[in-house]
Coordinates of C-alpha atoms in Angstrom, one line a residue:
Chain A
X271 CA 97.7 107.6 101.7
X272 CA 94.7 107.7 99.3
X273 CA 94.7 107.1 95.6
X274 CA 92.0 109.0 93.7
X275 CA 91.1 107.4 90.4
X276 CA 88.4 105.8 88.3
X277 CA 87.5 102.2 88.5
X278 CA 89.7 100.9 85.8
X279 CA 93.4 100.1 85.0
X280 CA 95.0 102.8 82.9
X281 CA 96.9 105.5 84.7
X282 CA 96.2 104.6 88.3
X283 CA 97.4 101.1 88.0
X284 CA 101.2 101.5 88.0
X285 CA 100.9 103.5 91.2
X286 CA 98.9 100.7 92.8
X287 CA 101.5 98.1 91.6
X288 CA 104.2 100.2 93.3
X289 CA 102.5 100.7 96.6
X290 CA 101.5 97.0 96.9
X291 CA 105.0 95.9 95.9
X292 CA 106.5 98.1 98.5
X293 CA 103.8 96.9 101.0
X294 CA 102.7 100.5 101.6
X295 CA 99.1 100.6 102.8
X296 CA 96.7 102.9 100.9
X297 CA 93.1 103.5 100.3
X298 CA 91.3 103.6 96.9
X299 CA 89.0 106.6 96.3
X300 CA 87.0 105.5 93.3
X301 CA 85.3 108.1 91.1
X302 CA 82.5 107.6 88.6
X303 CA 82.4 109.5 85.4
X304 CA 79.0 111.2 86.0
X305 CA 80.3 112.7 89.2
X306 CA 83.5 113.7 87.6
X307 CA 81.7 115.6 84.8
X308 CA 79.3 117.2 87.3
X309 CA 81.9 119.0 89.2
X310 CA 84.3 116.7 91.1
X311 CA 86.9 117.6 88.5
X312 CA 87.3 121.1 90.0
X313 CA 88.3 119.8 93.4
X314 CA 91.5 118.5 92.0
X315 CA 94.7 120.5 91.5
X316 CA 94.9 120.2 87.7
X317 CA 91.5 118.8 87.1
X318 CA 93.0 115.4 86.2
X319 CA 93.4 112.0 87.9
X320 CA 95.1 110.1 89.3
X321 CA 95.8 112.1 92.4
X322 CA 97.7 110.8 95.4
X323 CA 96.8 112.2 98.7
X324 CA 99.8 112.0 101.0
X325 CA 101.1 113.9 104.0
X326 CA 98.0 116.1 103.8
X327 CA 98.8 117.2 100.2
X328 CA 97.7 116.5 96.7
X329 CA 100.2 114.9 94.2
X330 CA 99.3 114.9 90.5
X331 CA 100.6 113.4 87.3
X332 CA 101.2 109.7 87.1
X333 CA 104.8 109.7 86.2
X334 CA 105.8 112.5 88.5
X335 CA 104.2 110.5 91.4
X336 CA 105.8 107.3 90.2
X337 CA 109.2 109.0 90.2
X338 CA 108.7 110.4 93.7
X339 CA 107.6 107.1 95.1
X340 CA 110.2 105.3 93.1
X341 CA 113.0 107.3 94.6
X342 CA 111.5 106.8 98.1
X343 CA 111.1 103.0 97.8
X344 CA 113.9 102.0 95.5
X345 CA 112.2 101.7 92.1
X346 CA 114.0 104.4 90.2
X347 CA 117.6 104.1 89.0
X348 CA 120.2 106.4 90.5
X349 CA 122.3 106.1 87.3
X350 CA 121.2 109.0 85.1
X351 CA 121.3 107.1 81.8
X352 CA 119.3 104.2 83.3
X353 CA 116.9 106.8 84.7
X354 CA 116.7 108.3 81.2
X355 CA 115.8 104.9 79.8
X356 CA 113.0 104.5 82.3
X357 CA 111.7 108.0 81.7
X358 CA 111.8 107.6 77.9
X359 CA 109.9 104.3 78.0
X360 CA 107.3 105.6 80.4
X361 CA 106.6 108.6 78.1
X362 CA 106.4 106.2 75.1
X363 CA 103.8 104.1 77.0
X364 CA 101.8 107.2 77.8
X365 CA 102.0 108.3 74.2
X366 CA 100.6 104.9 73.2
X367 CA 97.9 105.2 75.8
X368 CA 97.0 108.6 74.4
X369 CA 96.9 107.4 70.9
X370 CA 94.8 104.4 71.6
X371 CA 92.5 106.4 73.9
X372 CA 92.0 109.4 71.6
X373 CA 92.0 107.6 68.3
X374 CA 90.1 104.5 69.2
X375 CA 88.8 103.8 72.7
X376 CA 86.9 107.0 73.3
X377 CA 85.4 107.1 69.9
X378 CA 84.5 103.4 69.7
X379 CA 83.4 102.8 73.2
X380 CA 82.2 106.0 74.7
X381 CA 81.0 107.8 71.6
X382 CA 79.7 104.6 70.0
X383 CA 81.3 105.1 66.6
X384 CA 81.3 102.2 64.2
X385 CA 84.3 100.2 63.1
X386 CA 84.3 102.0 59.7
X387 CA 84.4 105.4 61.3
X388 CA 87.5 104.6 63.4
X389 CA 89.2 102.3 60.9
X390 CA 91.3 105.1 59.2
X391 CA 93.2 105.5 62.5
X392 CA 94.2 101.9 62.7
X393 CA 97.4 102.0 60.7
X394 CA 98.7 104.8 62.9
X395 CA 97.7 103.1 66.2
X396 CA 99.0 99.7 65.2
X397 CA 102.3 101.1 63.8
X398 CA 102.8 103.1 67.0
X399 CA 102.3 100.0 69.1
X400 CA 104.5 97.9 67.0
X401 CA 107.3 100.4 67.0
X402 CA 107.2 100.6 70.8
X403 CA 107.2 96.9 71.2
X404 CA 110.1 96.6 68.7
X405 CA 112.0 99.2 70.6
X406 CA 111.5 97.3 73.9
X407 CA 112.5 94.1 72.3
X408 CA 115.7 95.7 71.0
X409 CA 116.6 97.1 74.3
X410 CA 116.0 93.8 76.1
X411 CA 118.1 92.0 73.6
X412 CA 121.0 94.5 73.8
X413 CA 121.0 94.7 77.6
X414 CA 120.1 91.1 78.5
X415 CA 118.5 92.7 81.5
X416 CA 116.1 90.8 83.7
X417 CA 113.7 93.7 84.0
X418 CA 112.7 96.5 81.6
X419 CA 115.7 98.5 82.6
X420 CA 118.5 97.0 84.7
X421 CA 118.2 94.0 87.0
X422 CA 115.7 95.2 89.6
X423 CA 112.1 96.3 89.4
X424 CA 111.6 99.9 88.4
X425 CA 108.6 102.1 87.8
X426 CA 109.2 101.3 84.1
X427 CA 108.1 97.7 84.8
X428 CA 105.0 98.9 86.6
X429 CA 104.0 101.0 83.7
X430 CA 105.0 98.4 81.2
X431 CA 102.9 95.7 82.8
X432 CA 99.9 98.1 82.9
X433 CA 100.4 99.0 79.2
X434 CA 100.9 95.4 78.1
X435 CA 97.9 94.2 80.1
X436 CA 95.6 96.8 78.6
X437 CA 96.9 96.0 75.2
X438 CA 96.5 92.2 75.4
X439 CA 93.0 92.5 76.7
X440 CA 92.0 95.1 74.1
X441 CA 93.5 92.9 71.5
X442 CA 91.5 89.9 72.6
X443 CA 88.2 91.7 72.9
X444 CA 88.5 93.8 69.8
X445 CA 90.1 91.2 67.6
X446 CA 87.2 91.7 65.2
X447 CA 88.2 95.3 64.8
X448 CA 91.9 95.0 64.3
X449 CA 94.4 92.3 63.9
X450 CA 97.4 93.0 66.0
X451 CA 99.9 90.4 67.2
X452 CA 100.2 90.0 70.9
X453 CA 104.0 90.2 71.2
X454 CA 104.2 87.3 68.8
X455 CA 107.2 88.9 67.1
X456 CA 108.8 90.1 70.4
X457 CA 109.7 87.0 72.5
X458 CA 111.8 88.8 75.1
X459 CA 109.0 91.4 75.6
X460 CA 106.5 88.6 75.9
X461 CA 108.7 86.8 78.4
X462 CA 109.1 89.9 80.5
X463 CA 105.3 90.4 80.6
X464 CA 104.7 86.9 81.6
X465 CA 107.4 87.0 84.3
X466 CA 106.0 90.2 85.7
X467 CA 102.5 88.8 85.7
X468 CA 103.7 85.8 87.7
X469 CA 105.7 88.1 90.1
X470 CA 102.6 90.3 90.6
X471 CA 100.1 87.6 90.8
X472 CA 99.1 88.0 94.5
X473 CA 99.1 91.8 94.1
X474 CA 96.9 91.8 91.0
X475 CA 94.4 89.7 92.8
X476 CA 94.4 92.1 95.7
X477 CA 94.0 95.1 93.4
X478 CA 91.1 93.4 91.6
X479 CA 90.6 94.7 88.1
X480 CA 87.4 96.5 87.4
X481 CA 88.5 97.0 83.9
X482 CA 86.4 99.3 81.8
X483 CA 87.0 96.9 79.0
X484 CA 85.5 94.1 80.9
X485 CA 82.6 96.3 81.9
X486 CA 82.1 97.2 78.3
X487 CA 82.2 93.6 77.3
X488 CA 79.6 92.7 79.9
X489 CA 77.5 95.5 78.9
X490 CA 77.6 94.5 75.2
X491 CA 76.8 90.9 76.1
X492 CA 73.8 92.0 78.1
X493 CA 72.7 94.3 75.3
X494 CA 72.9 91.5 72.8
X495 CA 70.9 89.3 75.1
X496 CA 68.3 92.0 75.6
X497 CA 68.1 92.7 71.8
X498 CA 67.5 89.0 71.1
X499 CA 64.5 88.9 73.5
Chain B
X1127 CA 131.5 108.0 64.5
X1128 CA 129.8 111.4 64.6
X1129 CA 129.6 112.4 68.3
X1130 CA 128.2 115.9 67.7
X1131 CA 124.9 116.8 69.2
X1132 CA 122.0 117.2 66.8
X1133 CA 118.4 118.1 67.6
X1134 CA 115.9 116.7 65.1
X1135 CA 112.6 118.6 65.1
X1136 CA 110.0 120.4 63.0
X1137 CA 110.4 124.1 62.2
X1138 CA 108.3 125.0 65.3
X1139 CA 108.7 125.8 68.9
X1140 CA 106.5 123.0 70.3
X1141 CA 108.4 120.2 72.0
X1142 CA 111.8 120.9 70.6
X1143 CA 112.1 124.4 72.0
X1144 CA 112.7 123.7 75.7
X1145 CA 115.6 121.5 74.7
X1146 CA 117.0 124.4 72.5
X1147 CA 116.6 126.8 75.4
X1148 CA 118.5 124.5 77.7
X1149 CA 121.4 123.8 75.3
X1150 CA 121.8 127.5 74.5
X1151 CA 121.6 128.5 78.2
X1152 CA 124.3 125.9 79.0
X1153 CA 126.3 127.1 76.0
X1154 CA 126.4 123.6 74.6
X1155 CA 127.1 123.5 70.9
X1156 CA 124.5 121.6 68.8
X1157 CA 123.1 121.4 65.3
X1158 CA 119.5 121.7 64.2
X1159 CA 118.1 119.1 61.9
X1160 CA 114.9 120.6 60.7
X1161 CA 112.3 118.1 59.4
X1162 CA 109.7 119.8 57.2
X1163 CA 106.2 118.5 57.2
X1164 CA 106.1 117.2 53.6
X1165 CA 109.1 115.0 54.5
X1166 CA 107.8 113.8 57.8
X1167 CA 105.9 110.7 56.7
X1168 CA 108.9 109.6 54.7
X1169 CA 111.3 109.7 57.6
X1170 CA 109.0 109.1 60.6
X1171 CA 109.8 105.4 61.1
X1172 CA 113.5 106.0 61.0
X1173 CA 113.1 107.4 64.4
X1174 CA 113.2 105.3 67.5
X1175 CA 109.5 105.7 68.3
X1176 CA 108.3 107.5 65.2
X1177 CA 108.1 110.8 67.1
X1178 CA 110.1 114.0 67.5
X1179 CA 112.0 115.6 69.1
X1180 CA 115.0 113.3 68.9
X1181 CA 118.4 114.3 70.3
X1182 CA 121.3 112.6 68.6
X1183 CA 124.1 112.5 71.1
X1184 CA 127.1 110.2 71.7
X1185 CA 126.2 108.4 68.6
X1186 CA 122.7 107.4 69.9
X1187 CA 119.1 108.5 69.6
X1188 CA 117.4 110.0 72.7
X1189 CA 113.6 110.4 72.5
X1190 CA 110.8 112.0 74.5
X1191 CA 111.2 115.7 75.4
X1192 CA 110.9 115.4 79.2
X1193 CA 113.2 112.4 79.5
X1194 CA 115.8 114.3 77.5
X1195 CA 115.3 117.4 79.5
X1196 CA 115.7 115.5 82.7
X1197 CA 119.0 113.9 81.6
X1198 CA 120.4 117.1 80.3
X1199 CA 119.1 118.9 83.4
X1200 CA 120.9 116.5 85.7
X1201 CA 124.1 116.9 83.7
X1202 CA 124.0 120.7 83.4
X1203 CA 122.4 121.7 86.7
X1204 CA 118.8 122.4 85.7
X1205 CA 117.1 119.6 87.7
X1206 CA 116.7 119.7 91.5
X1207 CA 118.5 117.3 93.7
X1208 CA 115.8 117.5 96.3
X1209 CA 113.1 114.9 95.6
X1210 CA 110.2 117.1 96.4
X1211 CA 111.4 119.9 94.2
X1212 CA 112.1 117.3 91.5
X1213 CA 108.5 116.1 91.9
X1214 CA 107.3 119.7 91.5
X1215 CA 109.3 120.1 88.3
X1216 CA 108.1 116.7 86.9
X1217 CA 104.5 117.5 87.8
X1218 CA 104.5 120.9 86.2
X1219 CA 106.1 119.7 83.0
X1220 CA 103.5 116.9 82.7
X1221 CA 100.6 119.3 83.4
X1222 CA 101.9 121.8 80.9
X1223 CA 102.3 119.1 78.3
X1224 CA 98.7 117.9 79.0
X1225 CA 97.6 121.5 78.3
X1226 CA 99.7 121.7 75.1
X1227 CA 98.2 118.4 73.9
X1228 CA 94.7 119.5 74.5
X1229 CA 95.1 122.9 72.8
X1230 CA 96.9 121.2 69.9
X1231 CA 94.5 118.2 69.4
X1232 CA 91.3 120.1 70.1
X1233 CA 92.0 123.4 68.4
X1234 CA 95.1 123.9 66.4
X1235 CA 95.1 120.6 64.5
X1236 CA 91.4 120.7 63.6
X1237 CA 91.5 124.4 62.7
X1238 CA 94.8 124.9 61.1
X1239 CA 95.9 121.5 59.8
X1240 CA 92.7 119.7 59.0
X1241 CA 90.8 122.8 58.2
X1242 CA 87.7 121.5 59.9
X1243 CA 84.6 123.7 60.1
X1244 CA 84.2 125.9 63.1
X1245 CA 81.4 123.9 64.7
X1246 CA 83.7 121.0 65.2
X1247 CA 86.3 122.6 67.3
X1248 CA 84.3 125.5 68.7
X1249 CA 82.8 123.4 71.5
X1250 CA 86.3 122.6 72.8
X1251 CA 87.1 126.2 73.5
X1252 CA 85.4 126.7 76.9
X1253 CA 87.2 123.6 78.2
X1254 CA 90.5 124.8 76.8
X1255 CA 90.0 128.2 78.4
X1256 CA 89.2 126.5 81.7
X1257 CA 92.3 124.4 81.7
X1258 CA 94.5 127.3 80.7
X1259 CA 93.0 129.3 83.5
X1260 CA 93.4 126.5 86.0
X1261 CA 97.0 126.0 85.0
X1262 CA 97.9 129.7 85.2
X1263 CA 96.1 130.1 88.5
X1264 CA 98.1 127.1 89.8
X1265 CA 101.4 128.5 88.6
X1266 CA 100.6 132.0 89.9
X1267 CA 99.7 130.5 93.3
X1268 CA 103.0 128.7 93.5
X1269 CA 105.1 131.7 92.6
X1270 CA 103.2 133.9 95.0
X1271 CA 103.5 131.4 97.8
X1272 CA 107.2 130.6 97.3
X1273 CA 108.2 134.2 96.5
X1274 CA 110.7 132.6 94.2
X1275 CA 111.9 134.1 90.9
X1276 CA 111.6 130.8 89.2
X1277 CA 108.9 128.1 88.9
X1278 CA 110.5 125.7 91.3
X1279 CA 113.3 126.5 93.8
X1280 CA 115.7 129.4 93.5
X1281 CA 117.3 128.7 90.1
X1282 CA 116.3 127.9 86.6
X1283 CA 115.0 124.4 86.0
X1284 CA 113.8 122.5 83.0
X1285 CA 110.3 123.4 84.1
X1286 CA 111.1 127.1 83.4
X1287 CA 112.3 126.2 79.9
X1288 CA 109.1 124.3 79.2
X1289 CA 106.9 127.1 80.6
X1290 CA 108.7 129.8 78.5
X1291 CA 108.1 127.7 75.4
X1292 CA 104.5 127.1 76.0
X1293 CA 103.8 130.6 77.3
X1294 CA 105.5 131.9 74.1
X1295 CA 103.4 129.7 71.9
X1296 CA 100.4 130.6 73.8
X1297 CA 100.9 134.4 73.7
X1298 CA 101.6 134.3 69.9
X1299 CA 98.5 132.2 69.4
X1300 CA 96.4 134.6 71.4
X1301 CA 96.3 137.6 69.2
X1302 CA 95.9 135.5 66.1
X1303 CA 93.0 133.5 67.5
X1304 CA 91.5 136.2 69.7
X1305 CA 88.4 136.0 67.6
X1306 CA 87.9 132.5 68.8
X1307 CA 88.7 132.8 72.4
X1308 CA 88.9 135.7 74.7
X1309 CA 91.8 135.5 77.0
X1310 CA 94.1 138.3 78.1
X1311 CA 97.8 137.5 78.2
X1312 CA 98.3 137.0 81.9
X1313 CA 96.1 139.9 82.7
X1314 CA 95.2 138.2 86.0
X1315 CA 98.6 136.8 86.6
X1316 CA 101.0 139.6 87.4
X1317 CA 103.8 137.4 88.8
X1318 CA 103.7 135.1 85.8
X1319 CA 103.8 138.0 83.5
X1320 CA 106.7 139.5 85.2
X1321 CA 108.5 136.1 85.1
X1322 CA 107.7 135.6 81.5
X1323 CA 108.9 139.0 80.5
X1324 CA 112.1 138.5 82.4

């Protein structure tokens, strides 16, 4: 089994969390952006990553893959309403990822736009995030469940942990840009995130986060040092 | 408590339409709640995630088109029981949605809604064309290989409802924006064309 993705968290991460949790051995095939733009893209079924190579075939689309593996290894609810809950939340997380990526991350980090240029998008980004967090908090309060949906780990938890992780690290690093509370008004959500972090600790160390955010931060630090010289 | 089914969406095809197609095909009675654009920002945050479509059913809100389609699909026989076929349906719906999003965000929104100058969205067109081509080639390949009348398996699935919607939007966009891009409606994709016409 080979997982083809870039060297950062985002859409590949939930799949890694699942495979490691299920103790299924796999290999990372890491791609770099320059290669991707130069033609690697065309080698993949839909021209997008992540792609899971398994049984000699290519499997695309994060959530479709998660659902397939989830059914196989017991991380996807059999009950149709619980399955709906998981599906709905995963789509919401992906919407959030899309919003932050297209209205902030890509502009600010890859295209080097200034804070003033991206600022008009902040209300929408922050409102969207807050709404999702409120929604999760509401669900957790109503259900009293131990995990995101139900009382055992699902693919929803893998995606939630990825989303929450990206969000908290973005928040810390770009606190100068925006001022968003880290789950401060969502105690149950925060507790879930912390509990999952503890549960996944060994796995997270094994995966090793080569976060683009961390890389950016390092790059900025280096640039600042160079500019001072 | 009102237990009737209501579909909340804009007066467009977009992400509401596949749900409409399913409900009509399954002969399930429902009511349309049309949200017009001038009202959207007033009501947006009344919805669970601030997005549409939302299906009101059994006194609750259900969000996210594909999650809704999967639930209704399971209940009314439009979602495969076989896990590999289910994967195919999921994968195709996600891929088609990616395509819809890129056409919407890189072309329709800048051109129609934000009225941005041609230079701003023009450079996205080759990439959009490529991804449409790639998508259609993929779908054509699957249908040729399986010999099936439907996108996945031998009967209608939620993937077919999504495809019909997007192909419909796309073919109506095409003549209107033919000046901008040059793409023949399924000229190279006979099986898809036959499927769509049917």
